[in-house]
PDB file of C-alpha atoms in Angstrom:
ATOM      1  CA  MET A 100      57.214  12.602   2.371  1.00 85.00           C
ATOM      2  CA  TYR A 101      54.642  10.831   0.208  1.00 88.00           C
ATOM      3  CA  ALA A 102      51.946  11.421   2.849  1.00 89.00           C
ATOM      4  CA  LEU A 103      52.723  15.137   2.812  1.00 88.00           C
ATOM      5  CA  ILE A 104      52.283  15.298  -0.963  1.00 92.00           C
ATOM      6  CA  VAL A 105      49.013  13.361  -0.762  1.00 93.00           C
ATOM      7  CA  LEU A 106      47.567  15.502   2.040  1.00 95.00           C
ATOM      8  CA  VAL A 107      48.292  18.940   0.517  1.00 95.00           C
ATOM      9  CA  PRO A 108      45.196  18.988  -1.776  1.00 95.00           C
ATOM     10  CA  PHE A 109      42.947  18.060   1.144  1.00 96.00           C
ATOM     11  CA  VAL A 110      44.452  20.753   3.347  1.00 96.00           C
ATOM     12  CA  LEU A 111      43.923  23.318   0.599  1.00 97.00           C
ATOM     13  CA  LEU A 112      40.353  22.138   0.075  1.00 97.00           C
ATOM     14  CA  ALA A 113      39.637  22.375   3.805  1.00 97.00           C
ATOM     15  CA  THR A 114      41.127  25.877   3.862  1.00 97.00           C
ATOM     16  CA  VAL A 115      38.939  27.064   0.979  1.00 96.00           C
ATOM     17  CA  MET A 116      35.844  25.497   2.520  1.00 96.00           C
ATOM     18  CA  GLY A 117      36.627  27.061   5.896  1.00 94.00           C
ATOM     19  CA  LEU A 118      37.091  30.492   4.346  1.00 93.00           C
ATOM     20  CA  SER A 119      33.827  30.111   2.471  1.00 92.00           C
ATOM     21  CA  TRP A 120      32.008  29.224   5.694  1.00 91.00           C
ATOM     22  CA  TRP A 121      33.680  32.137   7.489  1.00 89.00           C
ATOM     23  CA  GLU A 122      32.646  34.527   4.711  1.00 87.00           C
ATOM     24  CA  ASP A 123      29.028  33.356   4.836  1.00 86.00           C
ATOM     25  CA  ARG A 124      28.567  33.304   8.597  1.00 87.00           C
ATOM     26  CA  ILE A 125      31.031  35.663  10.237  1.00 83.00           C
ATOM     27  CA  LEU A 126      31.546  38.613   7.882  1.00 77.00           C
ATOM     28  CA  PRO A 127      28.818  41.250   7.648  1.00 74.00           C
ATOM     29  CA  PRO A 128      26.831  41.372   4.419  1.00 71.00           C
ATOM     30  CA  SER A 129      28.320  43.521   1.691  1.00 70.00           C
ATOM     31  CA  ASP A 130      24.944  44.755   0.435  1.00 67.00           C
ATOM     32  CA  PRO A 131      25.240  48.548   0.013  1.00 61.00           C
ATOM     33  CA  ALA A 132      21.657  49.049   1.169  1.00 63.00           C
ATOM     34  CA  ASP A 133      22.512  47.470   4.527  1.00 54.00           C
ATOM     35  CA  ALA A 134      25.833  49.239   4.939  1.00 53.00           C
ATOM     36  CA  SER A 135      25.837  52.022   7.505  1.00 57.00           C
ATOM     37  CA  PHE A 136      28.842  53.703   5.912  1.00 55.00           C
ATOM     38  CA  ILE A 137      29.356  54.182   2.205  1.00 53.00           C
ATOM     39  CA  ALA A 138      32.782  55.268   1.063  1.00 55.00           C
ATOM     40  CA  PRO A 139      32.855  58.581  -0.759  1.00 56.00           C
ATOM     41  CA  THR A 140      33.191  58.276  -4.487  1.00 60.00           C
ATOM     42  CA  THR A 141      35.910  60.104  -6.343  1.00 62.00           C
ATOM     43  CA  SER A 142      35.758  61.465  -9.833  1.00 62.00           C
ATOM     44  CA  SER A 143      37.775  59.712 -12.489  1.00 66.00           C
ATOM     45  CA  ASP A 144      38.458  63.055 -14.172  1.00 63.00           C
ATOM     46  CA  PRO A 145      41.745  64.708 -13.300  1.00 69.00           C
ATOM     47  CA  ARG A 146      41.477  67.699 -11.073  1.00 71.00           C
ATOM     48  CA  PRO A 147      41.433  70.912 -13.125  1.00 67.00           C
ATOM     49  CA  ALA A 148      44.463  73.140 -12.768  1.00 67.00           C
ATOM     50  CA  PRO A 149      43.862  76.453 -11.021  1.00 70.00           C
ATOM     51  CA  ASP A 150      43.934  79.602 -13.120  1.00 71.00           C
ATOM     52  CA  PRO A 151      47.485  80.917 -13.315  1.00 71.00           C
ATOM     53  CA  THR A 152      48.026  84.254 -11.684  1.00 73.00           C
ATOM     54  CA  PRO A 153      49.992  86.806 -13.680  1.00 69.00           C
ATOM     55  CA  LEU A 154      53.526  87.443 -12.564  1.00 69.00           C
ATOM     56  CA  LYS A 155      54.186  90.776 -10.948  1.00 74.00           C
ATOM     57  CA  THR A 156      56.313  92.969 -13.127  1.00 69.00           C
ATOM     58  CA  ARG A 157      58.424  95.918 -12.117  1.00 64.00           C
TER      59      ARG A 157
END
């Protein structure tokens, strides 16, 4: 049990270091100039309501 408690920080450190290596070497660069696809941007303004049509009366 004591060995498990002692080894947990090293396992976490190895995990973080492995993910850092994987991010640097395996994942494509996130530079927008190099990206072949750029996600469409959306406006932060709410969409305007359409003009109400008058109700038909008798």
